[in-house]
Each structure stands twice: as structure tokens, then as C-alpha cells.
Tab-separated table of C-alpha atoms in Angstrom:
chain	number	residue	atom	x	y	z
A	1	MET	CA	42.365	105.277	94.991
A	2	SER	CA	45.901	106.687	95.882
A	3	SER	CA	46.961	110.017	94.549
A	4	HIS	CA	50.337	108.752	93.304
A	5	PRO	CA	49.927	105.930	90.449
A	6	SER	CA	53.179	104.756	89.092
A	7	LEU	CA	52.509	101.708	87.066
A	8	LEU	CA	49.914	100.414	84.768
A	9	ILE	CA	50.109	96.701	83.633
A	10	ARG	CA	47.699	96.586	80.430
A	11	HIS	CA	46.273	93.476	78.685
A	12	ALA	CA	47.610	90.882	80.887
A	13	THR	CA	46.136	87.353	81.958
A	14	ILE	CA	45.639	88.104	85.733
A	15	LEU	CA	45.291	85.377	88.204
A	16	LEU	CA	42.403	86.454	90.537
A	17	PRO	CA	42.614	85.472	94.104
A	18	ASN	CA	39.587	83.154	93.486
A	19	GLY	CA	41.870	80.856	90.962
A	20	GLU	CA	40.152	82.332	87.942
A	21	PHE	CA	41.792	84.505	85.086
A	22	LEU	CA	40.907	87.837	83.831
A	23	VAL	CA	42.506	89.674	80.847
A	24	GLY	CA	42.868	92.988	81.986
A	25	ASP	CA	44.694	95.621	83.789
A	26	VAL	CA	46.441	96.417	87.203
A	27	LEU	CA	47.164	99.862	88.241
A	28	VAL	CA	50.024	100.343	90.977
A	29	SER	CA	50.090	103.269	93.274
A	30	ASP	CA	52.425	103.969	96.224
A	31	ARG	CA	53.934	100.074	96.160
A	32	GLN	CA	50.236	98.539	96.386
A	33	ILE	CA	47.754	97.310	93.800
A	34	ALA	CA	45.359	100.246	93.464
A	35	GLN	CA	42.899	98.609	90.915
A	36	VAL	CA	42.309	95.480	88.953
A	37	ALA	CA	39.936	95.716	86.047
A	38	PRO	CA	39.280	94.398	82.219
A	39	GLU	CA	40.410	98.063	81.230
A	40	ILE	CA	41.761	101.094	83.284
A	41	PRO	CA	42.203	104.434	81.665
A	42	ILE	CA	45.899	105.326	81.616
A	43	PRO	CA	46.501	108.053	83.903
A	44	SER	CA	49.174	110.844	82.857
A	45	GLY	CA	52.845	110.281	83.825
A	46	VAL	CA	52.591	106.527	84.559
A	47	ARG	CA	54.759	103.874	82.975
A	48	GLU	CA	52.970	101.522	81.103
A	49	ILE	CA	53.583	97.918	80.537
A	50	ASP	CA	52.037	95.982	77.547
A	51	ALA	CA	51.571	92.475	79.051
A	52	THR	CA	49.913	90.823	75.845
A	53	GLY	CA	50.459	87.261	75.864
A	54	LEU	CA	51.933	87.047	79.539
A	55	THR	CA	50.231	86.015	82.861
A	56	LEU	CA	50.388	88.170	85.880
A	57	LEU	CA	51.009	86.374	89.178
A	58	PRO	CA	51.659	87.538	92.717
A	59	GLY	CA	55.401	87.354	93.236
A	60	ALA	CA	56.750	84.188	94.706
A	61	ILE	CA	57.963	84.177	98.545
A	62	ASP	CA	60.617	81.616	99.075
A	63	PRO	CA	60.519	80.696	102.583
A	64	GLN	CA	63.695	78.915	103.071
A	65	VAL	CA	67.168	80.074	101.555
A	66	HIS	CA	70.778	80.055	102.496
A	67	PHE	CA	72.150	83.345	101.037
A	68	ARG	CA	75.931	83.059	102.883
A	69	GLU	CA	76.294	86.503	104.056
A	70	PRO	CA	77.945	87.154	106.174
A	71	GLY	CA	81.121	85.194	106.239
A	72	LEU	CA	80.633	82.806	103.374
A	73	GLU	CA	80.352	85.357	100.365
A	74	HIS	CA	82.610	83.331	98.020
A	75	LYS	CA	79.517	81.178	97.612
A	76	GLU	CA	76.970	83.836	97.614
A	77	ASP	CA	75.871	87.063	98.973
A	78	LEU	CA	72.715	89.080	99.425
A	79	PHE	CA	73.123	91.113	96.468
A	80	THR	CA	73.935	88.298	93.986
A	81	ALA	CA	71.129	85.920	95.572
A	82	SER	CA	68.369	88.941	95.495
A	83	CYS	CA	69.217	89.588	91.692
A	84	ALA	CA	68.806	85.731	91.419
A	85	CYS	CA	65.288	85.742	93.072
A	86	ALA	CA	64.230	88.758	90.749
A	87	LYS	CA	65.118	86.823	87.759
A	88	GLY	CA	63.238	83.671	89.181
A	89	GLY	CA	59.812	85.784	89.747
A	90	VAL	CA	60.519	85.425	93.855
A	91	THR	CA	59.991	88.858	95.389
A	92	SER	CA	60.366	88.176	98.973
A	93	PHE	CA	62.716	85.548	100.757
A	94	LEU	CA	63.282	84.254	104.324
A	95	GLU	CA	66.789	83.568	105.017
A	96	MET	CA	68.482	80.897	107.420
A	97	PRO	CA	70.709	81.622	110.337
A	98	ASN	CA	73.807	79.249	109.375
A	99	THR	CA	76.107	82.340	108.426
A	100	ARG	CA	79.493	83.162	109.981
A	101	PRO	CA	78.675	84.739	112.577
A	102	LEU	CA	75.648	82.605	113.129
A	103	THR	CA	72.231	84.393	113.581
A	104	THR	CA	71.542	83.595	117.029
A	105	THR	CA	71.469	87.116	118.608
A	106	GLN	CA	69.639	90.593	118.201
A	107	ALA	CA	72.836	92.029	117.002
A	108	ALA	CA	73.657	89.352	114.433
A	109	LEU	CA	69.791	89.771	113.278
A	110	ASP	CA	70.436	93.489	113.129
A	111	ASP	CA	73.516	93.453	111.206
A	112	LYS	CA	71.617	91.110	108.390
A	113	LEU	CA	68.771	93.521	108.293
A	114	GLN	CA	71.152	96.518	107.649
A	115	ARG	CA	73.185	94.602	105.213
A	116	ALA	CA	69.766	93.480	103.291
A	117	ALA	CA	68.533	97.134	103.330
A	118	ALA	CA	71.873	98.292	101.336
A	119	LYS	CA	71.771	95.278	98.765
A	120	CYS	CA	68.705	93.438	98.541
A	121	VAL	CA	66.521	93.958	95.239
A	122	VAL	CA	63.887	92.020	96.703
A	123	ASN	CA	62.165	91.862	100.183
A	124	TYR	CA	63.793	89.922	102.869
A	125	GLY	CA	63.050	88.276	106.361
A	126	PHE	CA	65.433	86.453	108.542
A	127	PHE	CA	65.051	83.352	111.036
A	128	ILE	CA	66.771	83.537	114.296
A	129	GLY	CA	68.847	80.228	114.775
A	130	ALA	CA	68.538	77.891	118.028
A	131	THR	CA	71.401	76.940	120.184
A	132	PRO	CA	71.176	74.877	123.186
A	133	GLU	CA	71.979	78.307	125.129
A	134	ASN	CA	70.351	81.000	123.659
A	135	LEU	CA	66.698	80.754	124.864
A	136	PRO	CA	66.500	84.438	125.542
A	137	ASP	CA	67.465	85.579	122.344
A	138	LEU	CA	65.005	83.337	120.685
A	139	LEU	CA	62.252	84.856	122.937
A	140	ALA	CA	63.250	88.389	122.300
A	141	ALA	CA	64.864	88.834	118.728
A	142	ASN	CA	62.637	91.059	116.379
A	143	PRO	CA	61.825	91.005	113.693
A	144	ALA	CA	62.481	87.306	113.019
A	145	CYS	CA	60.175	85.204	110.937
A	146	GLY	CA	60.576	82.153	113.369
A	147	ILE	CA	63.160	79.848	115.143
A	148	LYS	CA	65.396	77.289	113.219
A	149	ILE	CA	66.204	74.257	114.920
A	150	PHE	CA	68.630	72.081	113.048
A	151	MET	CA	67.904	68.688	114.838
A	152	GLY	CA	70.389	66.973	112.694
A	153	SER	CA	72.868	67.582	109.618
A	154	MET	CA	74.684	70.312	111.453
A	155	HIS	CA	77.752	70.641	113.600
A	156	GLY	CA	78.742	73.368	116.255
A	157	GLN	CA	76.407	75.446	118.134
A	158	LEU	CA	73.274	75.319	115.696
A	159	LEU	CA	73.064	71.490	116.323
A	160	VAL	CA	70.208	71.178	118.870
A	161	ASP	CA	69.751	67.291	119.162
A	162	SER	CA	69.435	66.707	122.841
A	163	ASP	CA	65.876	65.936	124.347
A	164	THR	CA	66.355	68.395	126.995
A	165	ALA	CA	67.246	71.348	124.810
A	166	LEU	CA	64.389	70.669	122.328
A	167	GLU	CA	61.955	70.452	125.126
A	168	HIS	CA	63.090	73.770	126.597
A	169	ILE	CA	62.763	75.562	123.138
A	170	PHE	CA	59.298	74.212	122.567
A	171	ALA	CA	58.056	74.852	126.190
A	172	GLN	CA	58.464	78.544	126.134
A	173	GLY	CA	57.151	81.414	123.789
A	174	LYS	CA	54.965	81.172	120.958
A	175	ARG	CA	56.947	82.100	118.014
A	176	LEU	CA	57.127	79.574	115.060
A	177	ILE	CA	59.302	76.971	115.168
A	178	ALA	CA	60.856	75.598	111.842
A	179	VAL	CA	62.865	72.191	112.114
A	180	HIS	CA	65.403	70.638	109.758
A	181	ALA	CA	64.261	67.210	110.813
A	182	GLU	CA	66.857	64.373	110.725
A	183	ASP	CA	68.041	62.301	113.643
A	184	GLN	CA	71.683	62.997	114.207
A	185	ALA	CA	72.127	59.917	116.390
A	186	ARG	CA	71.117	57.517	113.545
A	187	ILE	CA	73.221	59.695	110.960
A	188	ASN	CA	76.291	59.418	113.191
A	189	GLN	CA	75.888	55.374	113.339
A	190	ARG	CA	75.033	55.016	109.538
A	191	ARG	CA	77.965	57.184	108.816
A	192	GLN	CA	80.291	54.567	110.495
A	193	GLU	CA	78.547	51.886	108.740
A	194	PHE	CA	79.040	53.285	105.527
A	195	ALA	CA	82.470	54.754	105.991
A	196	GLY	CA	85.028	54.658	103.126
A	197	ILE	CA	82.468	54.704	100.456
A	198	HIS	CA	83.144	57.649	98.073
A	199	ASP	CA	79.983	57.171	95.585
A	200	PRO	CA	77.825	60.319	96.635
A	201	LYS	CA	74.757	57.821	96.028
A	202	ILE	CA	75.691	56.606	99.440
A	203	HIS	CA	74.367	59.884	100.964
A	204	SER	CA	70.905	59.081	100.642
A	205	GLN	CA	71.423	55.971	102.552
A	206	ILE	CA	73.511	57.579	105.214
A	207	GLN	CA	70.920	59.994	106.045
A	208	ASP	CA	67.997	57.800	105.150
A	209	ASP	CA	64.075	58.177	105.408
A	210	VAL	CA	64.151	56.571	108.814
A	211	ALA	CA	66.768	59.336	110.115
A	212	ALA	CA	63.900	61.970	108.803
A	213	LEU	CA	60.911	60.111	110.365
A	214	LEU	CA	62.310	59.945	113.622
A	215	ALA	CA	63.286	63.572	113.767
A	216	THR	CA	59.813	64.747	112.415
A	217	GLN	CA	58.020	62.264	115.059
A	218	GLN	CA	59.854	64.041	117.799
A	219	ALA	CA	59.219	67.531	116.569
A	220	LEU	CA	55.415	66.773	116.046
A	221	GLY	CA	55.194	65.365	119.406
A	222	LEU	CA	56.596	68.379	121.321
A	223	ALA	CA	54.587	70.740	119.068
A	224	LYS	CA	51.423	68.614	120.418
A	225	LYS	CA	52.870	68.660	123.871
A	226	TYR	CA	52.919	72.452	124.014
A	227	GLN	CA	50.471	73.189	121.214
A	228	ARG	CA	53.378	75.118	119.544
A	229	ARG	CA	53.333	76.527	116.095
A	230	LEU	CA	55.700	74.063	114.280
A	231	HIS	CA	56.631	74.067	110.571
A	232	ILE	CA	58.797	71.317	108.988
A	233	LEU	CA	61.385	72.210	106.556
A	234	HIS	CA	61.937	70.337	103.158
A	235	MET	CA	60.111	67.370	103.971
A	236	SER	CA	61.451	64.731	101.654
A	237	THR	CA	60.187	61.309	102.480
A	238	ALA	CA	56.897	59.206	101.932
A	239	LEU	CA	57.265	58.189	105.563
A	240	GLU	CA	56.813	61.743	106.678
A	241	ALA	CA	54.237	62.500	104.511
A	242	GLU	CA	51.985	59.456	105.642
A	243	LEU	CA	52.648	60.548	109.101
A	244	LEU	CA	51.214	63.890	108.806
A	245	ARG	CA	48.461	62.768	106.595
A	246	GLN	CA	47.280	60.481	109.712
A	247	ASP	CA	48.372	63.333	112.400
A	248	LYS	CA	48.699	66.745	111.366
A	249	PRO	CA	47.165	69.392	114.077
A	250	SER	CA	46.118	72.753	112.592
A	251	TRP	CA	48.956	74.594	114.138
A	252	VAL	CA	51.565	72.516	112.091
A	253	THR	CA	52.638	72.979	108.412
A	254	ALA	CA	55.134	71.537	106.075
A	255	GLU	CA	57.017	72.392	103.161
A	256	VAL	CA	58.504	70.645	100.163
A	257	THR	CA	61.280	71.580	97.544
A	258	PRO	CA	61.000	71.174	93.941
A	259	GLN	CA	64.236	69.040	93.890
A	260	HIS	CA	62.492	66.555	96.161
A	261	LEU	CA	59.282	66.357	93.908
A	262	LEU	CA	61.234	66.490	90.748
A	263	LEU	CA	64.680	64.610	91.449
A	264	ASN	CA	65.214	61.372	92.990
A	265	THR	CA	68.507	59.215	93.699
A	266	SER	CA	68.780	58.583	89.859
A	267	ALA	CA	70.297	62.104	89.694
A	268	TYR	CA	73.381	60.880	91.220
A	269	ASP	CA	74.272	59.020	87.955
A	270	LYS	CA	73.631	62.266	85.929
A	271	ILE	CA	75.115	65.043	87.976
A	272	GLY	CA	77.051	63.306	90.918
A	273	THR	CA	77.760	65.619	93.844
A	274	TRP	CA	75.544	68.416	92.368
A	275	ALA	CA	72.816	66.151	93.475
A	276	GLN	CA	74.025	65.847	97.247
A	277	MET	CA	71.799	67.900	99.662
A	278	ASN	CA	70.304	67.518	103.264
A	279	PRO	CA	68.167	65.902	103.285
A	280	PRO	CA	68.876	63.894	100.373
A	281	LEU	CA	67.092	63.116	97.316
A	282	ARG	CA	64.929	59.921	97.743
A	283	SER	CA	63.316	57.370	95.512
A	284	PRO	CA	60.727	57.951	92.636
A	285	HIS	CA	58.026	56.360	95.155
A	286	ASP	CA	58.907	59.230	97.414
A	287	ASN	CA	58.437	61.833	94.624
A	288	GLU	CA	55.049	60.525	94.038
A	289	VAL	CA	53.896	60.588	97.580
A	290	LEU	CA	55.226	63.879	98.238
A	291	TRP	CA	53.307	65.279	95.026
A	292	GLN	CA	50.264	63.758	96.273
A	293	ALA	CA	50.344	65.112	99.914
A	294	LEU	CA	51.088	68.643	98.345
A	295	LEU	CA	48.100	68.061	96.012
A	296	ASP	CA	46.058	67.175	99.113
A	297	GLY	CA	47.169	69.989	101.502
A	298	VAL	CA	48.806	67.591	103.669
A	299	ILE	CA	52.131	69.689	102.449
A	300	ASP	CA	51.341	73.346	102.748
A	301	PHE	CA	53.817	74.879	100.517
A	302	ILE	CA	56.980	75.137	98.470
A	303	ALA	CA	60.623	76.323	99.389
A	304	THR	CA	63.789	76.003	97.460
A	305	ASP	CA	66.470	75.623	100.124
A	306	HIS	CA	68.685	77.436	98.083
A	307	ALA	CA	72.014	76.477	99.320
A	308	PRO	CA	75.212	77.397	96.810
A	309	HIS	CA	78.407	76.006	96.833
A	310	THR	CA	81.115	76.948	94.320
A	311	LEU	CA	81.943	74.212	91.441
A	312	GLU	CA	85.323	73.688	93.016
A	313	GLU	CA	83.946	72.737	96.582
A	314	LYS	CA	81.355	70.316	94.568
A	315	ALA	CA	84.343	68.749	92.759
A	316	GLN	CA	85.681	67.360	95.720
A	317	GLU	CA	85.307	63.453	96.527
A	318	TYR	CA	82.409	62.506	98.680
A	319	PRO	CA	82.098	62.967	101.754
A	320	ASN	CA	84.404	65.913	101.629
A	321	THR	CA	81.668	67.673	99.335
A	322	PRO	CA	79.291	69.928	100.790
A	323	SER	CA	75.606	69.307	100.892
A	324	GLY	CA	73.387	71.748	98.949
A	325	MET	CA	72.188	73.296	95.750
A	326	PRO	CA	71.041	76.561	94.341
A	327	GLY	CA	67.109	77.038	93.498
A	328	VAL	CA	65.568	80.409	93.477
A	329	GLU	CA	66.006	81.141	89.767
A	330	THR	CA	64.510	77.999	88.537
A	331	SER	CA	61.703	77.148	91.286
A	332	LEU	CA	58.864	79.184	89.755
A	333	PRO	CA	59.532	78.029	86.334
A	334	LEU	CA	59.833	74.109	87.332
A	335	MET	CA	56.443	74.381	89.135
A	336	LEU	CA	54.944	76.220	86.176
A	337	THR	CA	56.418	73.641	83.696
A	338	ALA	CA	54.798	70.922	85.977
A	339	ALA	CA	51.370	72.840	85.792
A	340	MET	CA	51.580	72.997	81.929
A	341	GLN	CA	52.239	69.134	82.023
A	342	GLY	CA	49.102	68.650	83.938
A	343	ARG	CA	50.686	67.837	87.297
A	344	CYS	CA	48.829	70.771	88.954
A	345	THR	CA	47.214	74.013	88.036
A	346	VAL	CA	48.647	77.493	87.957
A	347	ALA	CA	46.521	78.627	90.960
A	348	GLN	CA	47.699	75.668	92.705
A	349	VAL	CA	51.475	76.663	92.144
A	350	VAL	CA	50.799	80.339	93.217
A	351	ASN	CA	49.252	78.995	96.428
A	352	TRP	CA	51.982	76.759	97.309
A	353	MET	CA	54.623	79.464	96.283
A	354	SER	CA	52.993	82.814	97.546
A	355	THR	CA	49.616	82.934	99.079
A	356	ALA	CA	50.035	79.983	101.592
A	357	VAL	CA	53.654	81.046	102.505
A	358	ALA	CA	52.279	84.560	103.431
A	359	LYS	CA	49.462	83.022	105.604
A	360	ALA	CA	51.824	80.469	107.385
A	361	TYR	CA	54.441	83.573	108.443
A	362	GLY	CA	51.914	86.145	109.078
A	363	ILE	CA	53.207	88.328	106.418
A	364	ALA	CA	50.277	90.732	105.735
A	365	ASN	CA	49.142	91.967	102.194
A	366	LYS	CA	50.871	89.534	100.025
A	367	GLY	CA	50.223	86.688	98.020
A	368	ALA	CA	47.187	87.916	95.906
A	369	ILE	CA	46.441	90.278	93.084
A	370	ALA	CA	43.734	92.452	94.399
A	371	PRO	CA	43.391	96.176	95.717
A	372	GLY	CA	45.442	96.836	99.021
A	373	TYR	CA	47.826	94.264	98.365
A	374	ASP	CA	51.590	94.984	98.203
A	375	ALA	CA	52.570	95.388	93.981
A	376	ASP	CA	54.944	92.252	94.390
A	377	LEU	CA	54.060	90.694	90.928
A	378	VAL	CA	55.635	88.694	88.115
A	379	LEU	CA	54.705	88.621	84.676
A	380	VAL	CA	55.715	85.293	83.225
A	381	ASP	CA	55.673	83.798	79.799
A	382	LEU	CA	53.541	80.502	79.655
A	383	ASN	CA	53.698	80.280	75.843
A	384	ASN	CA	57.212	79.621	75.398
A	385	TYR	CA	59.839	77.373	76.344
A	386	ARG	CA	63.746	77.705	77.452
A	387	PRO	CA	66.346	75.572	78.829
A	388	VAL	CA	68.286	76.115	81.868
A	389	VAL	CA	71.628	77.565	80.833
A	390	ARG	CA	74.539	78.018	82.999
A	391	GLU	CA	75.747	81.100	81.669
A	392	GLU	CA	72.630	82.862	82.193
A	393	LEU	CA	72.427	82.166	85.933
A	394	LEU	CA	72.616	85.036	88.352
A	395	THR	CA	73.709	83.098	91.567
A	396	LYS	CA	77.337	83.420	92.291
A	397	CYS	CA	77.831	79.757	92.276
A	398	GLY	CA	77.038	79.553	88.545
A	399	TRP	CA	75.451	76.081	88.267
A	400	SER	CA	72.286	74.398	88.761
A	401	PRO	CA	71.037	70.872	89.120
A	402	PHE	CA	68.380	71.405	86.341
A	403	GLU	CA	70.853	72.484	83.678
A	404	GLY	CA	69.496	71.851	80.351
A	405	TRP	CA	65.956	71.343	81.493
A	406	ASP	CA	63.441	73.052	79.091
A	407	LEU	CA	61.112	75.072	81.281
A	408	THR	CA	58.165	77.477	80.776
A	409	GLY	CA	56.897	80.269	82.981
A	410	TRP	CA	60.161	82.158	83.008
A	411	ALA	CA	59.802	85.703	84.362
A	412	VAL	CA	59.562	88.616	81.763
A	413	TYR	CA	58.977	91.262	84.426
A	414	THR	CA	59.371	90.946	88.167
A	415	ILE	CA	57.950	94.006	90.051
A	416	VAL	CA	58.829	94.457	93.930
A	417	GLY	CA	56.911	97.566	95.726
A	418	GLY	CA	55.703	98.729	92.547
A	419	GLU	CA	59.016	99.044	90.861
A	420	VAL	CA	60.115	96.982	87.847
A	421	VAL	CA	63.340	95.136	89.315
A	422	TYR	CA	63.716	92.565	86.465
A	423	GLU	CA	62.697	93.261	82.817
A	424	GLN	CA	63.596	91.130	79.840
A	425	GLY	CA	66.679	89.370	81.132
A	426	LYS	CA	68.247	92.541	82.907
A	427	VAL	CA	68.223	93.573	86.855
A	428	ASN	CA	67.518	96.995	87.881
A	429	THR	CA	69.818	96.911	90.428
A	430	GLN	CA	68.845	100.498	92.056
A	431	VAL	CA	65.585	98.865	93.206
A	432	ARG	CA	65.508	97.996	97.132
A	433	GLY	CA	63.188	95.760	98.795
A	434	THR	CA	61.779	96.381	102.369
A	435	ALA	CA	62.053	94.231	105.583
A	436	LEU	CA	59.080	91.999	105.923
A	437	GLN	CA	56.852	92.195	109.129
A	438	PHE	CA	55.360	89.075	110.723
A	439	ALA	CA	52.360	88.977	112.723
A	440	GLN	CA	53.154	86.577	115.295
A	441	GLU	CA	53.402	86.134	118.894
A	442	SER	CA	56.978	85.881	120.297
């Protein structure tokens, strides 16, 4: 056992790596879990948390977020977003490259890492963004969790929609490629077909399920051709889920967002442009097929695609409204509420939101409560329900598509590297997370 114990969590209902629960204690030393047992004597000088009635889970790892810094800090920044993570029980995040400037070079990646080291209260990692021209950067940038390719729903340098450019990226190197899979040519064509319509509901028809399927088929074909590690971001359609059910090589993974599981096109009538995101919300049938694919392991894990915009930006008339919604504060309560409703188990939620993410991205020592693992933990209350209230949100954008939803599983304590970063409604803004490392070949 380490010689510097710092925290003892007592009387918690602990989720063990085998999926069973133990009512007991966890001792934290030197940023790691030192001991898990039914009862641990209290060492002198150690902070003690009485977790009676609370459930102890590994901290969530959100593998797809847009935290807007640098360049778009009026929507969100690394500090506000990481505080929102702490409130949501998210102890690590992987952030996307569509900032200003774009994260497409080592220098831009280094700048983000320096900003995060100074500001983030949780752990952090960053994608390097693909352009048609930056292959040397994609091969050399370090530490990057993967290469992000926008096959569609993007403009400017980050749009990589030519067959030649995509082939070049897949053909060289071994680093994980994560794709936003929408076919830009089909989107462009359908934008012309539906031009002049200002009902945001049309968004789901313009960027339809066929646009998603075409791009996912192309990415899957390239991954098979080059045996290249591929991850399909925010899968949204039954068509894609069925494609992967039939044809999913061992080196391919996929994720789904809570909103694509729990919201559908009926949300436009209730919350208007707040429901607008890329890829768009789909039908109730898509909800059900995605749920089943997640339960069956066809879809590997969950991400939020946290993509905040201000209320003023969202109040514009479609199609001038930006796509995206916040999610890091509500994702774990949403999924734990689904578990309490019988849609899945708490152990499955933890696998989808922590264990499987760590495995997919090669993040060592995270995603389980066992000696030697990092002390990134969350104590949640599964006995009480509380609504999503706009005024309580810590995201800078100040709204949620799930406002008013009554949820359980809210974080009571969030612990990052053995330090309490969120406690009873307050963030300890002095805590700093660390840069994640990724055991992948470039």
C-alpha cells in the first residue's frame, strides 16, 4: 500500500469490476486506489467521506466534446466546461479540433494542452483534426487520442469529403481515426431540395439517415481495406446499426449519444432549435434499434457530443441556427435513470461511459474500482430524483435540451486523481486534472 493515503470513502455501495456490488470502503493514496474492502481502519490524517446510501462508480470518460477554446469562448471555455464535467460525474474528456484556430498542428495541440493544464478541473485529451493537406501532422502529433475526420456537416479546412484525401489518411499510420460520418454531397443536394423551409424539423430530412449510412459505409470500407483502427462517432440511425451488426471488424468501434437514445424528431415541437444537432435526431424506431445495438455490443460506448451555443444563437431562424447541444452535466444521470427504469443495468452504464472508453482509446488505469487504478471516482445518489434546472447548470451556454426531466444518479461527490473536485453542489476550482496518455501506435 502507498505511504501517502489521502482519502477514505466509507460505507459506499461500490461497483466492482465483475459487475457486483460491495458495501464497503475505498482507500485512496497517491492519486490511486490503494485498497477496496468491506472495512478499512481509518489512517491518521486522512480525509474521510461517509458515503452511506451513495453508490461509488468509476468516473465517466466523455470521449467526444466541443469545449470551444480557443476562439469561441463566448459559448464555452475549458474551465466552465470542466466544471460542468465535474458536476456531471465526468472525470476525463476527449475534445474535438473545430476551435479557432483549428487543432490541426502540433503547435495548436500544445496550446490546448497548456490551456487545459492551467484551467481544467478534470482530466483531458485532444483529437488532432484532419484536413486534406496535413497528413504529416496526423502522423506525428502527440499526445493525441486520435484523428478526427469530418466527412460531412463541416465547411472549410476540416471538411474531408474527397475520396482521394480520405484514402491517403486511412492508408498511412496506425492511429485511431474517428469519423463524423455524413455524406456531404447528399447533404448539399438535399439542402437545395428543401431550401426556403424554416421549420427546424426539416433538419432531420436534409441530413437524413441515408447521408449517414453512405459515409459510414465508406469509412468502414476504408478501415477494412487498410485494417485501420476506426471509430464511428455519434451513430444516429437504425441503418448504420444494422450495417455494423452484419459487418463489424474487431478493429472498429462505435458510440451513441444519450440524445440519440432518448430524444427523437418529436423534440422539435417541444424545444425547437434546441433539438438541432449534427447528425440530427431521428425517429422513435431509430431510438429503439440504437438501444438494442448498445445492449448487444454492436455499439461500444456513449459520448455526449457536448456542443454548446448561446441562447441568442439558438434563437435565430432555421437554417441560420447552429447545430449542437450541451450534455456533460446530464449524461450520467440520464443513463442511470434509464438503468433505474430497467432499460439497462448500472454496470452496463459504467462500461459504456467509462470502462469501454478507456479500453478503446488505450487509457491505462481508468474505468474500474480496483487497487492500482486511478482514483477518478463519482459518488451518486440513486435513491432520489431531481429535475434538470437551467439555473443550476455550470455550462456557460446555460441551457439543456433535457430541462425539466426528473433524473436520478446525480453526482454528490466527484473525485479526480484522489482529490474531491465536486462536493454537495460546489466545485473545488483549485483542483487540476492531468493530460491523458494513449497507448496507441501513431
